[in-house]
PDB file of C-alpha atoms in Angstrom:
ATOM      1  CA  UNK W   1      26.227 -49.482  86.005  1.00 74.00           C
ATOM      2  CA  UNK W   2      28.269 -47.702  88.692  1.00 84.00           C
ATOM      3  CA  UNK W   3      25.621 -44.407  87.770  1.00 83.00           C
ATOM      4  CA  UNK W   4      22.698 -46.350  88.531  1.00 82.00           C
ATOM      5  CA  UNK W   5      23.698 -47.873  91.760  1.00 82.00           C
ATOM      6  CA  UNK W   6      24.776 -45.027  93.218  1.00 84.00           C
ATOM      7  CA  UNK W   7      21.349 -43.315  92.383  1.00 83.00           C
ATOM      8  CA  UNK W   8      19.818 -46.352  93.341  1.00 83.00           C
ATOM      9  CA  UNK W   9      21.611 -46.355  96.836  1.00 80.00           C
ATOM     10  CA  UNK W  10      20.551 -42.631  97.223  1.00 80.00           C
ATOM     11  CA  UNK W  11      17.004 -43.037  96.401  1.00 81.00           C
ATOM     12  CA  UNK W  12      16.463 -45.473  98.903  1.00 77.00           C
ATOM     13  CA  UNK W  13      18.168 -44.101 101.835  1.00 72.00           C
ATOM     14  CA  UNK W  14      15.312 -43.828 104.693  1.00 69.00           C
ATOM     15  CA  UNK W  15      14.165 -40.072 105.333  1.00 62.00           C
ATOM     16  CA  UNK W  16      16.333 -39.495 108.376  1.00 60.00           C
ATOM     17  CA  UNK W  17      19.643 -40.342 106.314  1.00 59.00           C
ATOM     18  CA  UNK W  18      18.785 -37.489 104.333  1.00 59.00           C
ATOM     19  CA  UNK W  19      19.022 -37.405 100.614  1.00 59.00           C
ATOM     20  CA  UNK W  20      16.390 -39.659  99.383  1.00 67.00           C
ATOM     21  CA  UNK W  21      13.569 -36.904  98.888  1.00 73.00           C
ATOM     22  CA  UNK W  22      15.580 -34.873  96.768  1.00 80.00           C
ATOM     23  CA  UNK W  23      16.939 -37.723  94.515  1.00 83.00           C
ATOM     24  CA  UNK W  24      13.683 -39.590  93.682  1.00 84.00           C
ATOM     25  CA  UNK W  25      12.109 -36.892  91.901  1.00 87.00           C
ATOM     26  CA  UNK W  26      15.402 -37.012  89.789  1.00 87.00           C
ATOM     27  CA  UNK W  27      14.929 -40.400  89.070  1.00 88.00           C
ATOM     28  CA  UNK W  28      11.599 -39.963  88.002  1.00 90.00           C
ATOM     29  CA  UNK W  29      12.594 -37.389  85.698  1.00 91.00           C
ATOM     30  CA  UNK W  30      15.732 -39.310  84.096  1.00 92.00           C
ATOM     31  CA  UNK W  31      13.242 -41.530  83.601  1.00 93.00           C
ATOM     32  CA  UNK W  32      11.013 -39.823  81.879  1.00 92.00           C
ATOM     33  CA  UNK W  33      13.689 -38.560  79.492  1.00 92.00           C
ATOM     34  CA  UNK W  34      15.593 -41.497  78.827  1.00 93.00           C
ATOM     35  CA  UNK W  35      12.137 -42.661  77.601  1.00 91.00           C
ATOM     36  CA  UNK W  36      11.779 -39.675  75.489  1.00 87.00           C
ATOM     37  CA  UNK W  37      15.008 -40.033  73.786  1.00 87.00           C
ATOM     38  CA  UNK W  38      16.050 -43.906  73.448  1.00 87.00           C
ATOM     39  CA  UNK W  39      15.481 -44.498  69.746  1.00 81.00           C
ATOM     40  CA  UNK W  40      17.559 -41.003  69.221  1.00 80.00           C
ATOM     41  CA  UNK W  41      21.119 -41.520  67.724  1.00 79.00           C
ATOM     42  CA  UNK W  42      22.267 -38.688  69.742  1.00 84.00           C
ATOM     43  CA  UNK W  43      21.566 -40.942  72.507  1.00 87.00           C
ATOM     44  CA  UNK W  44      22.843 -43.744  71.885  1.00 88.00           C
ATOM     45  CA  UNK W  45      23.243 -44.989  75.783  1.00 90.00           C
ATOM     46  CA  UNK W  46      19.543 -44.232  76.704  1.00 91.00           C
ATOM     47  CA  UNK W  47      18.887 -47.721  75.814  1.00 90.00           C
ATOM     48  CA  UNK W  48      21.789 -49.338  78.011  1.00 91.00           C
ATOM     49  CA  UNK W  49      20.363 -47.025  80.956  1.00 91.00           C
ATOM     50  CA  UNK W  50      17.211 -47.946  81.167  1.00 92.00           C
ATOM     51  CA  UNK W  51      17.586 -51.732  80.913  1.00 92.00           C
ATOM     52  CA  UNK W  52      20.076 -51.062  83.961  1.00 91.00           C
ATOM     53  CA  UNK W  53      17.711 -48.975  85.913  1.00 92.00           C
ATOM     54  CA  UNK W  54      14.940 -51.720  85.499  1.00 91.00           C
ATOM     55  CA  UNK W  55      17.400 -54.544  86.602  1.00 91.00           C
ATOM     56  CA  UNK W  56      17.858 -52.613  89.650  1.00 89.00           C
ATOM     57  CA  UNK W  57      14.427 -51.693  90.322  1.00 89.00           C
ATOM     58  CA  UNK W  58      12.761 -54.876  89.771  1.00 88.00           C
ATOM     59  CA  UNK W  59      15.625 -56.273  92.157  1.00 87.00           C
ATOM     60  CA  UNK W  60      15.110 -53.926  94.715  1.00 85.00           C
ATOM     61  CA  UNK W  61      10.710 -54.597  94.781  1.00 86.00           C
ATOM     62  CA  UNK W  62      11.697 -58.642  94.389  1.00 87.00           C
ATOM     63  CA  UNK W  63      13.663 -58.379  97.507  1.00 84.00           C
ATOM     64  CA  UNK W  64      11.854 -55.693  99.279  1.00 83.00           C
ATOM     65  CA  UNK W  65       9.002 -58.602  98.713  1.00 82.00           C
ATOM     66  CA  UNK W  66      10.671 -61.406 100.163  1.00 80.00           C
ATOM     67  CA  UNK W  67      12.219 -59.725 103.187  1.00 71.00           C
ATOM     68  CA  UNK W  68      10.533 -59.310 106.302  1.00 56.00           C
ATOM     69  CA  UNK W  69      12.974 -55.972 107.116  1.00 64.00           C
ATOM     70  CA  UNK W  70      11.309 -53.293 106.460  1.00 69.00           C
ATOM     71  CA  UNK W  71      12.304 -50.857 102.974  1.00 70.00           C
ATOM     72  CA  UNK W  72      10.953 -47.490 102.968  1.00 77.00           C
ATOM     73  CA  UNK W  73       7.595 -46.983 101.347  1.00 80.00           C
ATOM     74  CA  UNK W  74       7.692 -43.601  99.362  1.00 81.00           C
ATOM     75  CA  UNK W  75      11.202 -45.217  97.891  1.00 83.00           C
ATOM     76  CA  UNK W  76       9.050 -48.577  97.002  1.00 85.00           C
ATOM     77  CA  UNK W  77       6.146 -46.251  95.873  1.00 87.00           C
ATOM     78  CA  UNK W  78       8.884 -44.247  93.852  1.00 87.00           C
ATOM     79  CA  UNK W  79      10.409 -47.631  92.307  1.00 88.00           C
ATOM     80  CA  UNK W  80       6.959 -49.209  91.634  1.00 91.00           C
ATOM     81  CA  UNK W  81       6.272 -46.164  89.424  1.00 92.00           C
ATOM     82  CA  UNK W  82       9.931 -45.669  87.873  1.00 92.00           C
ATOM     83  CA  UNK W  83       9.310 -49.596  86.526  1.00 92.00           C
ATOM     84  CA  UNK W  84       5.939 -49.437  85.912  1.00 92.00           C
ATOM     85  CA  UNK W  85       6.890 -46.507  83.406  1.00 93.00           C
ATOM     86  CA  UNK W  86       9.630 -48.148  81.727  1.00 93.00           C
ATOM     87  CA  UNK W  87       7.730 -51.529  81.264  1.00 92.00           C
ATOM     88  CA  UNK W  88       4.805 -50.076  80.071  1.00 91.00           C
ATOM     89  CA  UNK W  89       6.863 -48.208  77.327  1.00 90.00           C
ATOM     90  CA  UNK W  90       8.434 -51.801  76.330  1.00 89.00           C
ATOM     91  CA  UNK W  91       5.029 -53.094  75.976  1.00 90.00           C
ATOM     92  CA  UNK W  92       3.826 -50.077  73.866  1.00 87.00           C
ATOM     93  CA  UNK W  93       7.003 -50.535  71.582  1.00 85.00           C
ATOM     94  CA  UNK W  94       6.524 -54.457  71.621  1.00 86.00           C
ATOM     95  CA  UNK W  95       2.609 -54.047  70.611  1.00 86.00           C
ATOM     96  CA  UNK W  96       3.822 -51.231  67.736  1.00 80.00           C
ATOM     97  CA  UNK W  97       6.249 -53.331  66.237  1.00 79.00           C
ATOM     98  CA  UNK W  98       3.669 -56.264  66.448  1.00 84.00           C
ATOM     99  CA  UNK W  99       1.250 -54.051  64.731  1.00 81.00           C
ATOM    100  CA  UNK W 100       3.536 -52.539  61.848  1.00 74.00           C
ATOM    101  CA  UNK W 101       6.764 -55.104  61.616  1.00 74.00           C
ATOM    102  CA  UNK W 102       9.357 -54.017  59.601  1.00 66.00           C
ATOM    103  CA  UNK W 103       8.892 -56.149  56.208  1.00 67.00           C
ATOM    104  CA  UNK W 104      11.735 -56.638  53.275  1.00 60.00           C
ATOM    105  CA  UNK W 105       9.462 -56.966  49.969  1.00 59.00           C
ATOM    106  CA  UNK W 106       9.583 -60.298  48.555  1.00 60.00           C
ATOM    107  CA  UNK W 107      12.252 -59.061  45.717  1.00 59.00           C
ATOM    108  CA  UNK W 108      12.806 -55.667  44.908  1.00 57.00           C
ATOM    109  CA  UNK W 109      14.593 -53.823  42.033  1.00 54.00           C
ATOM    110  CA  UNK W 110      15.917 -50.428  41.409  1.00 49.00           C
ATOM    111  CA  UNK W 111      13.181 -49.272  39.483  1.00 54.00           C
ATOM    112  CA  UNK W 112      10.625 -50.133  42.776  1.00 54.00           C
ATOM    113  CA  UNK W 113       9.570 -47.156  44.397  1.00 54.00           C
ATOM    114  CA  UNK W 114       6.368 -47.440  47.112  1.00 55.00           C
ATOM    115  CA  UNK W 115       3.320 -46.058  45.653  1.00 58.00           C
ATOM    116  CA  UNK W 116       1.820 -43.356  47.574  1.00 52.00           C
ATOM    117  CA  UNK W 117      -0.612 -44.765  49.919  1.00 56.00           C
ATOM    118  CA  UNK W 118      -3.179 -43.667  52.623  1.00 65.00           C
ATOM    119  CA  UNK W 119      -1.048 -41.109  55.190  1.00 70.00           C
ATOM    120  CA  UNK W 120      -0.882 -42.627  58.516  1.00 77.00           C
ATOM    121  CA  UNK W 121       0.913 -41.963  61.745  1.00 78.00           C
ATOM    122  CA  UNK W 122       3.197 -44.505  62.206  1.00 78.00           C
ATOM    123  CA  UNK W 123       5.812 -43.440  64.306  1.00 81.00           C
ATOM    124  CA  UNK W 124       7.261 -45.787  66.913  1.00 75.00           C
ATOM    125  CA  UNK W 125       5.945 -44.390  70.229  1.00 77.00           C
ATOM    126  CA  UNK W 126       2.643 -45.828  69.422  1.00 71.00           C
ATOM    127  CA  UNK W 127       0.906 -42.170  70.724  1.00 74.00           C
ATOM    128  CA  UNK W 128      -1.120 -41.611  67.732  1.00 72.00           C
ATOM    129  CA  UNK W 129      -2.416 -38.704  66.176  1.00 72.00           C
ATOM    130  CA  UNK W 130      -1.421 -35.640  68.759  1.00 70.00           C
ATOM    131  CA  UNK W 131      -1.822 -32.226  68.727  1.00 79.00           C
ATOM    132  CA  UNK W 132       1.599 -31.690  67.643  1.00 84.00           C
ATOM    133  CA  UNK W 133       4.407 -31.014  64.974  1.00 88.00           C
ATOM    134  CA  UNK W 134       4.723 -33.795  62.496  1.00 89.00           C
ATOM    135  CA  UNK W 135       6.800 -34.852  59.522  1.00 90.00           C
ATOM    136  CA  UNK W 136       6.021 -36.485  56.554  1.00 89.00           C
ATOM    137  CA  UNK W 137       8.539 -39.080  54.791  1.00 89.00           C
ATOM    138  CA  UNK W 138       9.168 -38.118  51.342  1.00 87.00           C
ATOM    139  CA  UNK W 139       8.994 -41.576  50.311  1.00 85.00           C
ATOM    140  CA  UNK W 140       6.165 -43.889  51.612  1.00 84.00           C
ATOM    141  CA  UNK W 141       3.996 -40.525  53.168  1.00 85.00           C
ATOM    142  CA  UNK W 142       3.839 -41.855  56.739  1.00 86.00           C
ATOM    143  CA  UNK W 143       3.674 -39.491  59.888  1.00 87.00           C
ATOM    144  CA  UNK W 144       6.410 -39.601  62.904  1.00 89.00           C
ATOM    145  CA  UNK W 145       5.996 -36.694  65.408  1.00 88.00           C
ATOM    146  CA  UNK W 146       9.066 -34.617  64.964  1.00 88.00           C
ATOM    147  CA  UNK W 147       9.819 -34.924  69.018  1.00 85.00           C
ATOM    148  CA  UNK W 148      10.305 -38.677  68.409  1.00 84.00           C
ATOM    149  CA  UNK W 149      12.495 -38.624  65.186  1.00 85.00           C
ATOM    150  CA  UNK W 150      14.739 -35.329  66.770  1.00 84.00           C
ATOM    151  CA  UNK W 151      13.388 -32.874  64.375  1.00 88.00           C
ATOM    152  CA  UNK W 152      11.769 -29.556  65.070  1.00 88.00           C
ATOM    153  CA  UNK W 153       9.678 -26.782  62.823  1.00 88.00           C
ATOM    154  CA  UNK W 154      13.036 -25.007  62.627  1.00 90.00           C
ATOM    155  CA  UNK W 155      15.000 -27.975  61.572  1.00 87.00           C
ATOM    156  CA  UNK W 156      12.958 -29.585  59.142  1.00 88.00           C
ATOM    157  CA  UNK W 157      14.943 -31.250  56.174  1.00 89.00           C
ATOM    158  CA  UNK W 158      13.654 -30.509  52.493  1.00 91.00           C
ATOM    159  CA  UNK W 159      13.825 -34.457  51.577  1.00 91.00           C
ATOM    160  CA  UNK W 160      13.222 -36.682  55.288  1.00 90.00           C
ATOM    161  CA  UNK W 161      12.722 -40.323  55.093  1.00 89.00           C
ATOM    162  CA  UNK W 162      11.542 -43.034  57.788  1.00 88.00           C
ATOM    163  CA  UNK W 163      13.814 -45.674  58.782  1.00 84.00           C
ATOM    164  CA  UNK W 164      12.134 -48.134  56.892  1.00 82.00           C
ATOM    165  CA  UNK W 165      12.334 -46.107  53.215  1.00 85.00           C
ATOM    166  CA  UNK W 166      16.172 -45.745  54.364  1.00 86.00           C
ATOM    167  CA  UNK W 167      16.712 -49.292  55.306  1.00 84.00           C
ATOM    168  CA  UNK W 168      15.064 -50.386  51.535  1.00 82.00           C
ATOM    169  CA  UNK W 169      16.881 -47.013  49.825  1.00 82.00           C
ATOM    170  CA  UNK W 170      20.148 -48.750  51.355  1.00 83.00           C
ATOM    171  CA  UNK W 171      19.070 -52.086  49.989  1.00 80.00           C
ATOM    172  CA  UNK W 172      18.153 -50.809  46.721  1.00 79.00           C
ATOM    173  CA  UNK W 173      21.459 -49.487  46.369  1.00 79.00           C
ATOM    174  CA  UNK W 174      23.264 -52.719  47.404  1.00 78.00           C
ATOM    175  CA  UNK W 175      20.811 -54.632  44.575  1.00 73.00           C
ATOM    176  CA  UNK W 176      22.566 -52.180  41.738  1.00 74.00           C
ATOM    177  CA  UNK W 177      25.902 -52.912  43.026  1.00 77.00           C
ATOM    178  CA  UNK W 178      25.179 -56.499  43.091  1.00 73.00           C
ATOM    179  CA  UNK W 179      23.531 -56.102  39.722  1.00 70.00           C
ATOM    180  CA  UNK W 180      26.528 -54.591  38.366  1.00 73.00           C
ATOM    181  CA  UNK W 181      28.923 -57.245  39.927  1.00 72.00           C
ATOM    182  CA  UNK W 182      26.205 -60.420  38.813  1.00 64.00           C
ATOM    183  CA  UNK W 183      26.176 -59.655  35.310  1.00 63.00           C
ATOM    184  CA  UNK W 184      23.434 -57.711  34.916  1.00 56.00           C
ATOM    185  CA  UNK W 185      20.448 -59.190  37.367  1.00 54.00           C
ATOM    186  CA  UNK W 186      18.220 -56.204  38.255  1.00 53.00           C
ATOM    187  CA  UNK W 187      16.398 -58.228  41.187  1.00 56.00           C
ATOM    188  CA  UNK W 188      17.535 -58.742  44.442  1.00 52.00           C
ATOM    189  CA  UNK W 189      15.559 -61.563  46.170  1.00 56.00           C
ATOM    190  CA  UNK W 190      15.485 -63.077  49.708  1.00 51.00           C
ATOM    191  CA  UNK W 191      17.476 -65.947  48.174  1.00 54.00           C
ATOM    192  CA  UNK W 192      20.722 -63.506  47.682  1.00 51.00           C
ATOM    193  CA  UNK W 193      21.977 -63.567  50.927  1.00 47.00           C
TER     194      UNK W 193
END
């Protein structure tokens, strides 16, 4: 929080103060990159930053709104875009996950595996089909582009699976402890919880 006021404070110093033109560009940019690395688990505070940034900024056009002093244009021009980037990458992931939710089969079993079905991009940026290095998961044959899932041609994996296939690959393996531990039931249902 402390980070992002005190960028905050020197973005919108007034021209004359000095400062300001040489730290919105850097905002922009942090920006851009906390974008492009939020759902990375290297960065695990991209997240945190961004929600803070937007607090401020939508603060800082609210008031700039409401008062009758006057706030420096290129720094409400600056924060205008710097939200209007984050929220529009909010609404991208809200409409992806809206699109493709994230569904636990009714019951599943060990011996479940998903069949191979049509190969489609669905990686959670919601960019589509680019021009650009992709990866395949072993398991259900959907596409992520390797930027968004933090792999590149020279690290590629020989087995890589979505979150999804891990998430059920995790809850398979909880179903055969809970098999072993229940007597014998091979079925883990929505009602074993």
């Amino acid at each position: 929080n402390q980070f992002t006021s005190q960028m905050m404070q020197r973005c919108c110093r007034k021209g004359e103060e000095g400062g300001a033109s040489e730290f919105r560009p850097i905002l922009s940019n942090l920006i851009d990159d906390l974008l492009l690395v939020r759902y990375l688990i290297e960065f695990p505070a991209a997240e945190m930053l961004l929600l803070s940034l937007s607090h401020r900024l939508g603060s800082d056009l609210i008031r700039a709104s409401s008062h009758s002093k006057q706030v420096e244009t290129t720094y409400l021009a600056t924060a205008m875009d710097a939200f209007g980037k984050i929220t529009s990458a909010v609404a991208s992931t809200l409409q992806q996950n809206r699109e493709n939710p994230f569904k636990l089969p009714e019951s599943m079993s060990p011996e479940d595996s998903p069949e191979p079905q049509e190969e489609v991009n669905r990686c959670f940026c919601g960019r589509g089909n680019l021009d650009t290095f992709m990866v395949d998961c072993d398991r259900c044959h959907s596409w992520f582009h390797g930027s968004c899932i933090g792999i590149t041609k020279d690290t590629v994996p020989d087995m890589w699976f979505c979150d999804d296939c891990t998430l059920q690959t995790a809850i398979l393996d909880q179903a055969k402890v809970f098999a072993r531990s229940n007597g014998g039931s091979k079925v883990l249902s929505t009602k074993d919880h």
